[in-house]
Steps between C-alpha positions, in 0.01 A plus 500: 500500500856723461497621117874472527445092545180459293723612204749271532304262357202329273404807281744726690244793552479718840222453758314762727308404768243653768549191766213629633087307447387722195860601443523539107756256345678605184737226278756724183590366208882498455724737284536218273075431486496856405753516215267211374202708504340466891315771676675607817276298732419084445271420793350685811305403738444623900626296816238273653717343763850549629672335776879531417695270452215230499226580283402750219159527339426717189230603272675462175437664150672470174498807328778541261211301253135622483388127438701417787395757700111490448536128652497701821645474801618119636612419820888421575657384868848455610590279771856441654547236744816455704554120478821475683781761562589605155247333305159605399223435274321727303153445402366695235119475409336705197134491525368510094190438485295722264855596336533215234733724256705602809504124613655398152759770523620433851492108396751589283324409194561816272867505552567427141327881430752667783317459804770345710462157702220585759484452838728144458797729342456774736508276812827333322708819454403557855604136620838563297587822648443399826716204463785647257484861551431507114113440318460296246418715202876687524 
């Protein structure tokens, strides 16, 4: 949830968050998204559940498309679990239904057109930095 963090990797855009139940949630595109055409902001959203470091629920909106965003809002939770000292799993879990377009997208199926890897490459650059200090895409 630190915008410093969040931008270190996947689409490298800053977060703000409310961490609070009807908190709003706001996602920015990166200075690179926006030399490529993006609006300012790619997805908002408002705080359903938080209970740092363990679980984050959000309400979560694509808006930097108007298809996208007329899907409506879908339903995305966090959950860290401390498996040992050191090691933990992260369960991510993206709740689509009603969003088919959306679903497609964070598949990964229109990266040919620019879209970027979905939730797979995201979750990758993350898994990378955390091991290397370095994401994958640079």
């Amino acid at each position: 949830t630190k915008p410093e963090w969040v931008a270190r990797y996947g689409y490298g855009g800053s977060v703000e968050y409310d961490l609070r139940p009807g908190g709003p949630f706001t996602a920015y595109t990166s200075a690179e998204m926006r030399e490529h055409g993006a609006p300012d902001v790619a997805i908002d959203g408002e705080v359903i559940e938080a209970d740092p470091p363990h679980k984050l629920v959000l309400s979560w909106r694509m808006v930097m498309d108007e298809g996208l965003a007329a899907e409506g809002f879908t339903r995305l939770t966090y959950e860290i679990e401390e498996l040992e000292p050191g090691v933990s799993k992260l369960t991510l879990v993206h709740e689509l239904e009603g969003a088919p377009r959306l679903a497609a997208l964070l598949r990964g199926d229109f990266e040919a057109e620019g879209a970027g890897g979905g939730w797979s490459w995201v979750l990758s650059d993350l898994k990378s930095l955390l091991e290397t200090g370095s994401k994958l895409s640079g």
